[in-house]
PDB file of C-alpha atoms in Angstrom:
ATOM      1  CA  UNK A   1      29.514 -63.895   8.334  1.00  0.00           C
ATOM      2  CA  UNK A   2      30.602 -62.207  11.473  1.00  0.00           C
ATOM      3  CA  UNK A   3      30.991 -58.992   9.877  1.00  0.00           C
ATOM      4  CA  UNK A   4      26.739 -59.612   8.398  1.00  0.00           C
ATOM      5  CA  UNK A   5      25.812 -60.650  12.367  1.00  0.00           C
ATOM      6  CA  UNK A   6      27.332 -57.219  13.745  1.00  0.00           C
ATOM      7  CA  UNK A   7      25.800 -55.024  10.867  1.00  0.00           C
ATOM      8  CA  UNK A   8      22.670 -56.998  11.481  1.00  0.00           C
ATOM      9  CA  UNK A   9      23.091 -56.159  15.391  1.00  0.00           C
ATOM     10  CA  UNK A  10      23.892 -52.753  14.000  1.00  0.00           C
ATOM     11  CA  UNK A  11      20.557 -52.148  12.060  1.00  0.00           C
ATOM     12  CA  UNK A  12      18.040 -53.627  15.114  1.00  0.00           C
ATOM     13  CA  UNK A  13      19.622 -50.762  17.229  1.00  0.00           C
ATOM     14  CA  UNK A  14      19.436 -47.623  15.443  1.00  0.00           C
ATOM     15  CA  UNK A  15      15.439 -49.192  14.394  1.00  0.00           C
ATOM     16  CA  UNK A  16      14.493 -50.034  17.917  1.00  0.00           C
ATOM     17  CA  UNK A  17      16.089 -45.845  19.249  1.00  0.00           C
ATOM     18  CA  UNK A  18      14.028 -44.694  15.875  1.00  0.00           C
ATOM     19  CA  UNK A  19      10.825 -46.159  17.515  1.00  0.00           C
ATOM     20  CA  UNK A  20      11.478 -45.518  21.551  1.00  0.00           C
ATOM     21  CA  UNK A  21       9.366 -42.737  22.539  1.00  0.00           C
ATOM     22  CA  UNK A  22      10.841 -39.385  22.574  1.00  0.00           C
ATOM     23  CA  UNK A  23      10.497 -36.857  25.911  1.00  0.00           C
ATOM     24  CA  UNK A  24       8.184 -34.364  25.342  1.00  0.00           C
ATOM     25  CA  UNK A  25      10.040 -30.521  26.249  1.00  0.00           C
ATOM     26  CA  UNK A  26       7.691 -28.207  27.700  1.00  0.00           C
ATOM     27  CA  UNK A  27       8.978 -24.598  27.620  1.00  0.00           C
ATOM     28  CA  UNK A  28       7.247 -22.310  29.833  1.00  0.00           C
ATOM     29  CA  UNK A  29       7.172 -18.346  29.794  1.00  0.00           C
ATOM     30  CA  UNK A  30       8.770 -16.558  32.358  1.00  0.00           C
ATOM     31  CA  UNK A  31       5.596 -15.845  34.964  1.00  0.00           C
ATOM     32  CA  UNK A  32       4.733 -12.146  34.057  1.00  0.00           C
ATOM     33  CA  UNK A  33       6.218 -11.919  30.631  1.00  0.00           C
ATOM     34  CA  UNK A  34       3.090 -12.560  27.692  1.00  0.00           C
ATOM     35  CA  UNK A  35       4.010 -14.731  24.726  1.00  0.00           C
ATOM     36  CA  UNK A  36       3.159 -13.990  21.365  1.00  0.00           C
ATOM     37  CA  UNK A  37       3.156 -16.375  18.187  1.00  0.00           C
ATOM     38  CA  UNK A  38       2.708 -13.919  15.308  1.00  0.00           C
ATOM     39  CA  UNK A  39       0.296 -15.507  12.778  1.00  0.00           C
ATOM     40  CA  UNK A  40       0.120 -14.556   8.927  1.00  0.00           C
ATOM     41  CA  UNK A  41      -3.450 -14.343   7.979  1.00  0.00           C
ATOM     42  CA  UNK A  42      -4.217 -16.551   5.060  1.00  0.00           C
ATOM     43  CA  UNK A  43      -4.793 -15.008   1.769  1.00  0.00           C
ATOM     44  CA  UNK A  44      -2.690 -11.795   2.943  1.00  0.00           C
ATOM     45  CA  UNK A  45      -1.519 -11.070  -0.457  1.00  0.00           C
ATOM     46  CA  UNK A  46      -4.300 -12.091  -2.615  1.00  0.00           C
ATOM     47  CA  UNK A  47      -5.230  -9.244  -4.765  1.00  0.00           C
ATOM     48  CA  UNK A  48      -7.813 -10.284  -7.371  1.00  0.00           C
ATOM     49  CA  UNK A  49     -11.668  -9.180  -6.288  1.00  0.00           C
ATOM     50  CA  UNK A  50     -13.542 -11.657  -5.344  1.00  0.00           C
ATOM     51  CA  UNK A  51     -11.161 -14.621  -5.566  1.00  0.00           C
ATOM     52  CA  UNK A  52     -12.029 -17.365  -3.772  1.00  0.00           C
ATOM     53  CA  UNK A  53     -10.481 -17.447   0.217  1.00  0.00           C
ATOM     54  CA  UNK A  54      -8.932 -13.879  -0.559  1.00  0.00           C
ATOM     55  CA  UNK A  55      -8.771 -12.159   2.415  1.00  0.00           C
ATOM     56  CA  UNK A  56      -8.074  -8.557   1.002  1.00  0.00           C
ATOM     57  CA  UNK A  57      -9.898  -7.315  -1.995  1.00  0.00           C
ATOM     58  CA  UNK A  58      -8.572  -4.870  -4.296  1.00  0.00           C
ATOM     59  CA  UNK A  59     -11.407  -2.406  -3.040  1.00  0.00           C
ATOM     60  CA  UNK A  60     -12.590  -2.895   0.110  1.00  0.00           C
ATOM     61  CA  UNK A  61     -15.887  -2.181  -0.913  1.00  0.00           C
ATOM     62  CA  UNK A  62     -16.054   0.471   2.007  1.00  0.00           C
ATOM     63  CA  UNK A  63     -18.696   3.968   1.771  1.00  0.00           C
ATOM     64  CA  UNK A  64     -18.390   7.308   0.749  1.00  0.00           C
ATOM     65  CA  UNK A  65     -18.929   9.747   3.852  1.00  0.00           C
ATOM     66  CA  UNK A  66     -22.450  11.392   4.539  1.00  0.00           C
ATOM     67  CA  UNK A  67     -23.021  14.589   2.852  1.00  0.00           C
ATOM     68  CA  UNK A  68     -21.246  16.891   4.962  1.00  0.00           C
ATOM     69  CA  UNK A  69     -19.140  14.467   6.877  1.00  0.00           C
ATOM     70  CA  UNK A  70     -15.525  13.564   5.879  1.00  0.00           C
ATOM     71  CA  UNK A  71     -13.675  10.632   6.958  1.00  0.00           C
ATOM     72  CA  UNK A  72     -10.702  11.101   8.275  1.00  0.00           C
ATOM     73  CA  UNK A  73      -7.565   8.585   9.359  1.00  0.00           C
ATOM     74  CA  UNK A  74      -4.309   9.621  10.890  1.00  0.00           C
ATOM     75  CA  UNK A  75      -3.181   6.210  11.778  1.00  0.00           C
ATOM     76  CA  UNK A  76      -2.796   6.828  15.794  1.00  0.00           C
ATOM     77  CA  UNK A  77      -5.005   4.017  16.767  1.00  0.00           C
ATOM     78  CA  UNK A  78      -3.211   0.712  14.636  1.00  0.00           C
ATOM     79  CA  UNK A  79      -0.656  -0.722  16.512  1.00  0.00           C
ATOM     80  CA  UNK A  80       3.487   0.029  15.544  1.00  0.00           C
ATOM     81  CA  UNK A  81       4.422  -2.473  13.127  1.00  0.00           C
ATOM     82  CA  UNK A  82       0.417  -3.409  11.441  1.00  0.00           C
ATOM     83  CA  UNK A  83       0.167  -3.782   8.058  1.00  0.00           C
ATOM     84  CA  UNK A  84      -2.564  -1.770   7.046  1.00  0.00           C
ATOM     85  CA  UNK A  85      -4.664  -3.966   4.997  1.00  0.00           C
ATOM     86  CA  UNK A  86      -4.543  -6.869   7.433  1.00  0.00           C
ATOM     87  CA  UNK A  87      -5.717  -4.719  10.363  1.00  0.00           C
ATOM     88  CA  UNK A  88      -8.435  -2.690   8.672  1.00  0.00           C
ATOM     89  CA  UNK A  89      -9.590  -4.746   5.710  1.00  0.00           C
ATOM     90  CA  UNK A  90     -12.835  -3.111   5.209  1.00  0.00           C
ATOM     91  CA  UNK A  91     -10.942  -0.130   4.968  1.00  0.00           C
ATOM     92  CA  UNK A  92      -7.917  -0.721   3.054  1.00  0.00           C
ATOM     93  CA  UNK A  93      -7.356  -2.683  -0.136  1.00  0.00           C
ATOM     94  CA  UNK A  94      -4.347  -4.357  -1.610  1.00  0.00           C
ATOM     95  CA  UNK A  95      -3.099  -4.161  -5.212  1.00  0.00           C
ATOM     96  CA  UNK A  96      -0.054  -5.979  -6.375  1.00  0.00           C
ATOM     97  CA  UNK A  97       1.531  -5.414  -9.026  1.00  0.00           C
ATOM     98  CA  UNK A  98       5.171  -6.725  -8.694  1.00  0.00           C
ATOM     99  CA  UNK A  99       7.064  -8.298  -5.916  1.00  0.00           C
ATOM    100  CA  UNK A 100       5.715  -7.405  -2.459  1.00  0.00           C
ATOM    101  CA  UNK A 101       4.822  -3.928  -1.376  1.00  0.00           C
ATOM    102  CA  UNK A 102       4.098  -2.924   2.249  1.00  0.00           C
ATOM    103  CA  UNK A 103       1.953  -0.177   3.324  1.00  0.00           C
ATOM    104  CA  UNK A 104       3.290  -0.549   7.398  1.00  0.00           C
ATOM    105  CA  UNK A 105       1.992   1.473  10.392  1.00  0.00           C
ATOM    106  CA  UNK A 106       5.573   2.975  12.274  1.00  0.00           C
ATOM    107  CA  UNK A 107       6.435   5.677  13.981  1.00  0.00           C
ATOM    108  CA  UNK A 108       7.171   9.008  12.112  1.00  0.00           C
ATOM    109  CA  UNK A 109       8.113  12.869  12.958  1.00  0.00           C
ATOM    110  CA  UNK A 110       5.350  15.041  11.944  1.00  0.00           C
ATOM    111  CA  UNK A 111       5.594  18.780  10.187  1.00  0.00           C
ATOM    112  CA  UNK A 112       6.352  19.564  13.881  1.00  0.00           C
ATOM    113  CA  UNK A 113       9.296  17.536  14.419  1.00  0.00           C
ATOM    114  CA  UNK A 114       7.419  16.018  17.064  1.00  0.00           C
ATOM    115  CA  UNK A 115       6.669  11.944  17.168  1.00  0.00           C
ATOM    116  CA  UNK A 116       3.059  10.373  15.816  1.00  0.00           C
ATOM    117  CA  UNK A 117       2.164   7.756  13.502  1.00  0.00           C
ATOM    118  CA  UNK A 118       2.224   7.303   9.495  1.00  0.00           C
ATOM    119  CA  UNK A 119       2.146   4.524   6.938  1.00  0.00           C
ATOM    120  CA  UNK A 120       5.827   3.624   5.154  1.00  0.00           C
ATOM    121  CA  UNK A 121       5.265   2.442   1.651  1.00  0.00           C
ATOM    122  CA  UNK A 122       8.113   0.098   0.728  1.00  0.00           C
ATOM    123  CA  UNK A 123      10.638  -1.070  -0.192  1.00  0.00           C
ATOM    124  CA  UNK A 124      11.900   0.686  -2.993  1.00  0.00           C
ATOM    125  CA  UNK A 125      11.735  -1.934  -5.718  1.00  0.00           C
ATOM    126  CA  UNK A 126       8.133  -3.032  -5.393  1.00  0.00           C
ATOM    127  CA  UNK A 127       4.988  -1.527  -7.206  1.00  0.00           C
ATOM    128  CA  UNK A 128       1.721  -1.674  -5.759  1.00  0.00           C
ATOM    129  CA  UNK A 129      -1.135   0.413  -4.091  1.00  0.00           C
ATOM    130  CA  UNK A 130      -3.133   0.552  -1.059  1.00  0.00           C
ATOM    131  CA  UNK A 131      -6.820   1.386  -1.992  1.00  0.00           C
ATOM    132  CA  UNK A 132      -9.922   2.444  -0.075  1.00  0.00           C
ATOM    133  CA  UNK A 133     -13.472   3.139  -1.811  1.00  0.00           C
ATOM    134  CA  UNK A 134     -15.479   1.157  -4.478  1.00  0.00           C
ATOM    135  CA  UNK A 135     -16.728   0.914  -7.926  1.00  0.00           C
ATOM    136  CA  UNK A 136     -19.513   3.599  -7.380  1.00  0.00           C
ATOM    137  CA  UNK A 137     -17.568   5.927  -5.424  1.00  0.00           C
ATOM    138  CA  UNK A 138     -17.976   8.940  -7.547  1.00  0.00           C
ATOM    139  CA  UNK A 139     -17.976  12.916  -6.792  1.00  0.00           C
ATOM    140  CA  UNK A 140     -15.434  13.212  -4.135  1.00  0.00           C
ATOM    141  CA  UNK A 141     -12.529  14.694  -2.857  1.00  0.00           C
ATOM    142  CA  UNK A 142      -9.119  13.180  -1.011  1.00  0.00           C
ATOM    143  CA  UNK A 143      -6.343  14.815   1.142  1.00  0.00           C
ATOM    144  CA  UNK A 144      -3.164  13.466   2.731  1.00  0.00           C
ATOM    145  CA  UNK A 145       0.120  14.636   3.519  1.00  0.00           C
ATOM    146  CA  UNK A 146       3.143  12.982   1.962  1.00  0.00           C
ATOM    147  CA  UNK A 147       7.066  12.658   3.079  1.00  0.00           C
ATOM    148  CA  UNK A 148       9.566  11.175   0.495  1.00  0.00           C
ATOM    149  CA  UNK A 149      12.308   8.982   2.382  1.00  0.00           C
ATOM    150  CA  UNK A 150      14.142   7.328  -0.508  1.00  0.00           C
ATOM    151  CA  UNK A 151      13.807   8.149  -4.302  1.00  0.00           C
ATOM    152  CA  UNK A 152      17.478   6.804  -5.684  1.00  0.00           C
ATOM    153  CA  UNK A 153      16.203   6.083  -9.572  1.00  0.00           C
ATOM    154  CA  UNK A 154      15.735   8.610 -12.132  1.00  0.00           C
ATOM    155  CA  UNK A 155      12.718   6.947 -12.669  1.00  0.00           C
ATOM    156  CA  UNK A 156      11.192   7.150  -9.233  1.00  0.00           C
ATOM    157  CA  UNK A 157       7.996   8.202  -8.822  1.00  0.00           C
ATOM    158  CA  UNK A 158       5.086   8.565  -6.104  1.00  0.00           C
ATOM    159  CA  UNK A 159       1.868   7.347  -7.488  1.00  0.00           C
ATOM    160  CA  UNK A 160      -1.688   7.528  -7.330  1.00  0.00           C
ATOM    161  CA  UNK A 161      -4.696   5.446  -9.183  1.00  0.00           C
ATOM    162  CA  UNK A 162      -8.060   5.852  -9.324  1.00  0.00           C
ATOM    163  CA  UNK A 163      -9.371   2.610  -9.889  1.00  0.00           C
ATOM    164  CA  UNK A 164     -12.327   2.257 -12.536  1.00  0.00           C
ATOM    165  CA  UNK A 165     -13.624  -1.355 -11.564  1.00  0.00           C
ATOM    166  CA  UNK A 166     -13.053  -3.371  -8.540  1.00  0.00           C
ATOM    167  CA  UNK A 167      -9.893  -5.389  -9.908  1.00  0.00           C
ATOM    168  CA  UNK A 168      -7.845  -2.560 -10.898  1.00  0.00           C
ATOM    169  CA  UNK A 169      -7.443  -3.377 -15.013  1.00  0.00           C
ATOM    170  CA  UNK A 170      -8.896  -0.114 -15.669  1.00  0.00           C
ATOM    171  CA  UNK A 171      -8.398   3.364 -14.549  1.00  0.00           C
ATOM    172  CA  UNK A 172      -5.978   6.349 -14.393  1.00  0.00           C
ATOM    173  CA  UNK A 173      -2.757   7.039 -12.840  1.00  0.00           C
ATOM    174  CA  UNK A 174      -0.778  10.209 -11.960  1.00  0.00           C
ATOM    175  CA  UNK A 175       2.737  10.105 -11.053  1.00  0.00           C
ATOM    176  CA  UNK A 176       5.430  12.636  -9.520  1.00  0.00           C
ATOM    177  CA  UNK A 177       8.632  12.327 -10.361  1.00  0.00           C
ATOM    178  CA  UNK A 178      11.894  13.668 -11.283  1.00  0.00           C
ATOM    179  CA  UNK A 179      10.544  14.320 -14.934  1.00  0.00           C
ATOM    180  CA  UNK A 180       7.435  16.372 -13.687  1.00  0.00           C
ATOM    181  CA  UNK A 181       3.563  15.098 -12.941  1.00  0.00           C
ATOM    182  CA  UNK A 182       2.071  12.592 -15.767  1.00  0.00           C
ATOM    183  CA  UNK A 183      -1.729  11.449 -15.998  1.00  0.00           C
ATOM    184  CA  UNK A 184      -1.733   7.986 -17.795  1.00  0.00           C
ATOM    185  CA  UNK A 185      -5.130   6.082 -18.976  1.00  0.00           C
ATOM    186  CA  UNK A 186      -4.935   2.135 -18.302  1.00  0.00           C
ATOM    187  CA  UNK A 187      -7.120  -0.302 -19.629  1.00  0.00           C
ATOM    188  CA  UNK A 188      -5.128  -3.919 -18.794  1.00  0.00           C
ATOM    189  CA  UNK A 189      -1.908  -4.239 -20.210  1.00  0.00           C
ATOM    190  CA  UNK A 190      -2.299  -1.126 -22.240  1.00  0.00           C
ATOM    191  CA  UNK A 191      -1.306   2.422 -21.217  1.00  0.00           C
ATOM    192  CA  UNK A 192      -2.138   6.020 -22.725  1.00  0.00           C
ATOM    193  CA  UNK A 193      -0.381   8.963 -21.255  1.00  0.00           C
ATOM    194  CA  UNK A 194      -2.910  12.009 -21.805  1.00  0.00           C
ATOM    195  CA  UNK A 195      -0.681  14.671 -19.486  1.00  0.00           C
ATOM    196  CA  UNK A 196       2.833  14.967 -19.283  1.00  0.00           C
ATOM    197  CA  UNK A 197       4.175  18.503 -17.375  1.00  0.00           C
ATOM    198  CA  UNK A 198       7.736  17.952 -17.741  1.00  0.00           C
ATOM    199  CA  UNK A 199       7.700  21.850 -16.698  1.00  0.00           C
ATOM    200  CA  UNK A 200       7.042  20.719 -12.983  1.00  0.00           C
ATOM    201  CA  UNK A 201      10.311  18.509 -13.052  1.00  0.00           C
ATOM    202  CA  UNK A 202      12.145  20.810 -10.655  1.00  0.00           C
ATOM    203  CA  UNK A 203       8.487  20.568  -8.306  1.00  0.00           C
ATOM    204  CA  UNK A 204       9.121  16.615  -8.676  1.00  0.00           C
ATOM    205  CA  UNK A 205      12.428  16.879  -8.027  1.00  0.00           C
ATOM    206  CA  UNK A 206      12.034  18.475  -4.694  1.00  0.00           C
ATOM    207  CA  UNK A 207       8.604  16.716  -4.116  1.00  0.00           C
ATOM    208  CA  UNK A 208      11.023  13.443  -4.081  1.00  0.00           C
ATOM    209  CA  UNK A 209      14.417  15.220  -2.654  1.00  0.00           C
ATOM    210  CA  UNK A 210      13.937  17.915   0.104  1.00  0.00           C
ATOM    211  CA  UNK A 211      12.302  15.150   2.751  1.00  0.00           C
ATOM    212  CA  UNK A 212       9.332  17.685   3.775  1.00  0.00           C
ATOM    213  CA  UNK A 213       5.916  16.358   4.508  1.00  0.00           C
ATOM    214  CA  UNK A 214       3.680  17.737   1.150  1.00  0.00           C
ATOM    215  CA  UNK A 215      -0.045  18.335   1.065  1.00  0.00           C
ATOM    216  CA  UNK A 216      -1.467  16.276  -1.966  1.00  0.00           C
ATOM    217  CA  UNK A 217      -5.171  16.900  -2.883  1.00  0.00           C
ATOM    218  CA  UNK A 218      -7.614  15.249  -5.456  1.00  0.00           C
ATOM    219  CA  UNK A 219     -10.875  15.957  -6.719  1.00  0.00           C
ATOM    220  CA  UNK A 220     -12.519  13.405  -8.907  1.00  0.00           C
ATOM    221  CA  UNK A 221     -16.058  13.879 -10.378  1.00  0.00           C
ATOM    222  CA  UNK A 222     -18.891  12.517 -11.869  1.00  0.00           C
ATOM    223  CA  UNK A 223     -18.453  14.635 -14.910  1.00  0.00           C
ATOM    224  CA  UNK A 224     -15.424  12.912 -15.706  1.00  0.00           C
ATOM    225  CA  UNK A 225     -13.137  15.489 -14.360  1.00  0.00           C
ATOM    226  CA  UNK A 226      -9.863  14.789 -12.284  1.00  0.00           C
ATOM    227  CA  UNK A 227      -8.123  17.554 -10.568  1.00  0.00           C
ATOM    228  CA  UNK A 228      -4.715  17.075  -8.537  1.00  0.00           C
ATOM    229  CA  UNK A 229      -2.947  19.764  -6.180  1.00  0.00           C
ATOM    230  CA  UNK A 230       0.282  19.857  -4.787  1.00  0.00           C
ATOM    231  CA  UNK A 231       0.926  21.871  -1.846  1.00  0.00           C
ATOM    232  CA  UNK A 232      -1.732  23.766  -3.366  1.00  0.00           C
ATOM    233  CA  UNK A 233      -0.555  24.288  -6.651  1.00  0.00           C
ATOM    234  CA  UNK A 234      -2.828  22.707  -9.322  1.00  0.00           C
ATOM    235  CA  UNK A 235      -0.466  20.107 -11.037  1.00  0.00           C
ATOM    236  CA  UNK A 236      -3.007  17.931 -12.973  1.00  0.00           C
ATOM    237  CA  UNK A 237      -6.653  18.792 -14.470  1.00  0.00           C
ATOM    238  CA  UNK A 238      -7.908  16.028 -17.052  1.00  0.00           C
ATOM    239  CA  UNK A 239     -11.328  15.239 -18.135  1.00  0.00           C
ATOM    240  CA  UNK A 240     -12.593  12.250 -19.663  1.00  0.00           C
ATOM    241  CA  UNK A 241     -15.531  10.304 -21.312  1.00  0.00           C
ATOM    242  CA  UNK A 242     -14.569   7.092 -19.547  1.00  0.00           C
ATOM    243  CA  UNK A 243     -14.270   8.223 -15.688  1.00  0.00           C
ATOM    244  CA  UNK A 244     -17.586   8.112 -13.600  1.00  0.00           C
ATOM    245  CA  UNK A 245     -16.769   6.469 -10.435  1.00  0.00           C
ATOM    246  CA  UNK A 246     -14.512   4.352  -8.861  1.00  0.00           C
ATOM    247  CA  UNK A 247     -11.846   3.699  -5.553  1.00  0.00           C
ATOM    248  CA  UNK A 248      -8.478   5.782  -5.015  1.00  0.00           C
ATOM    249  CA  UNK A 249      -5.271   4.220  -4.199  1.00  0.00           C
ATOM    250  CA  UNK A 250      -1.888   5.455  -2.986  1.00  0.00           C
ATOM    251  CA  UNK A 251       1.471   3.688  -4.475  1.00  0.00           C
ATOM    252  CA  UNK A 252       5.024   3.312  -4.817  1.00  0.00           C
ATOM    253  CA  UNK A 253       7.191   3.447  -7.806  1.00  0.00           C
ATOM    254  CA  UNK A 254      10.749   3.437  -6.903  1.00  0.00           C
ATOM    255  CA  UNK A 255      10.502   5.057  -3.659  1.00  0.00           C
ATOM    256  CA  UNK A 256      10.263   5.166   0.133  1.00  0.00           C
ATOM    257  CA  UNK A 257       7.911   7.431   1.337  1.00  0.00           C
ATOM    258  CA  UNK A 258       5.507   8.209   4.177  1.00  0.00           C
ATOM    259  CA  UNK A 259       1.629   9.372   3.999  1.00  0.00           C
ATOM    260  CA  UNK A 260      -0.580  10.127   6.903  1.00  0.00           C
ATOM    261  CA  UNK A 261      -3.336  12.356   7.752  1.00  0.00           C
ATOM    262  CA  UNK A 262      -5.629  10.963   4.972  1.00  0.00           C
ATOM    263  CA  UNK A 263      -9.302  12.532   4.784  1.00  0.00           C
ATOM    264  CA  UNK A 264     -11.875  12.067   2.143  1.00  0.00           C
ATOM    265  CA  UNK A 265     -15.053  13.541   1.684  1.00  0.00           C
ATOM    266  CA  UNK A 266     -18.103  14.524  -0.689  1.00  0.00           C
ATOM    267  CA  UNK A 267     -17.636  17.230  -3.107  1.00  0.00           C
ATOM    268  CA  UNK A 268     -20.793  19.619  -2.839  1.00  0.00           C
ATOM    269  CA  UNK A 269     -23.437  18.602  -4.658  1.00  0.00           C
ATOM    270  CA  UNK A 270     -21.969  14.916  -4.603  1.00  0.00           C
TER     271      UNK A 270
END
């Protein structure tokens, strides 16, 4: 019985210190120094179009330049560290296709060797694309310069989409890699491969190896026809019944790489 009592004693004490009120801590910044709670906007990853409370679309939905104008973005005015689609949604789109890619804003050495700004698309084992344009973007051309950082698979490749309809099921995609430049057709799950220049593998191989910036260029027409340069070499040249307009995206494969200096504009007569 005693033993019960002191339990009993036991028990209203740890209940009653449960209940007390509890001091309140108020930490304070150190006068000068500005306090920042990062925040992760809500919906960051969503990529189907139009879902409901998405914040990023897989096209942004964004125009095609004036006749005569181009658009050009070299990155210099996003803060180090961004991630591209959150700070310029109606710019930039999001596609994800497995884990999580990151299209970042860091510092980078230009052709120069001197510092600026690019966009690091990583990590190495995700696959997805940043996008810009819409469904009826159609006659134009796009530009950018490209650094490979890490390519460690024998299946790495850079890739690039142009994206048929707003939710990225259908459309074509050219890769460089180790094995050369391929153009494959994809409608959903299913995939056609309608150009494959394993006679550029030693071009992919130092596209992906010799960690020099690269000038990448692409054409893409009303007419159906796609046309893609490297460092001014034409490395791709497909035409097709089902092209006629759509967005552009930039993605990762297997591989680290930086991209900056991106300009689109109309092809003449576009």
């Amino acid at each position: 019985m005693r033993i019960y009592r002191v339990g009993l004693l036991l028990g209203t004490f740890w209940l009653l210190a449960a209940c007390a009120p509890r001091p309140v801590v108020e930490v304070r910044p150190v006068p000068g120094v500005r306090v920042t709670v990062p925040v992760t906007p809500q919906g960051a990853t969503a990529v189907e179009s139009g879902k409901k409370g998405a914040a990023l679309k897989v096209l942004p939905g964004n125009a095609l330049p004036a006749p005569g104008t181009a658009w050009v973005d070299d990155f210099a005015k996003y803060p180090t560290g961004a991630v591209l689609p959150v700070a310029a949604p109606a710019r930039y789109g999001f596609l994800k296709i497995s884990l999580e890619p990151r299209f970042t804003v860091v510092e980078a050495l230009n052709p120069e060797g001197r510092l600026d700004k690019a966009v690091r698309a990583g990590d190495q084992n995700a696959l997805g694309f940043l996008t810009t344009g819409a469904e009826d973007w159609t006659d134009y051309r796009v530009a950018l310069r490209v650094r490979v950082e890490k390519a460690p698979y024998t299946e790495s490749h850079v890739l690039f989409r142009l994206f048929m309809d707003g939710t990225g099921s259908r459309g074509f995609e050219l890769a460089i890699g180790y094995d050369g430049v391929r153009l494959t057709k994809l409608a959903g799950e299913q995939r056609l491969v309608v150009l494959d220049r394993k006679e550029l593998a030693g071009m992919g191989r130092g596209f992906l190896r010799d960690g020099k910036w690269h000038r990448l260029v692409f054409a893409l027409s009303g007419d159906g026809t796609l046309k893609a340069w490297l460092d001014g070499a034409l490395v791709a040249s497909w035409t097709d019944p089902d092209y006629r307009a759509g967005g552009f995206g930039v993605g990762m494969g297997g591989a680290v790489f930086y991209f900056d200096d991106l300009r689109i504009e109309r092809l003449p007569g576009g």
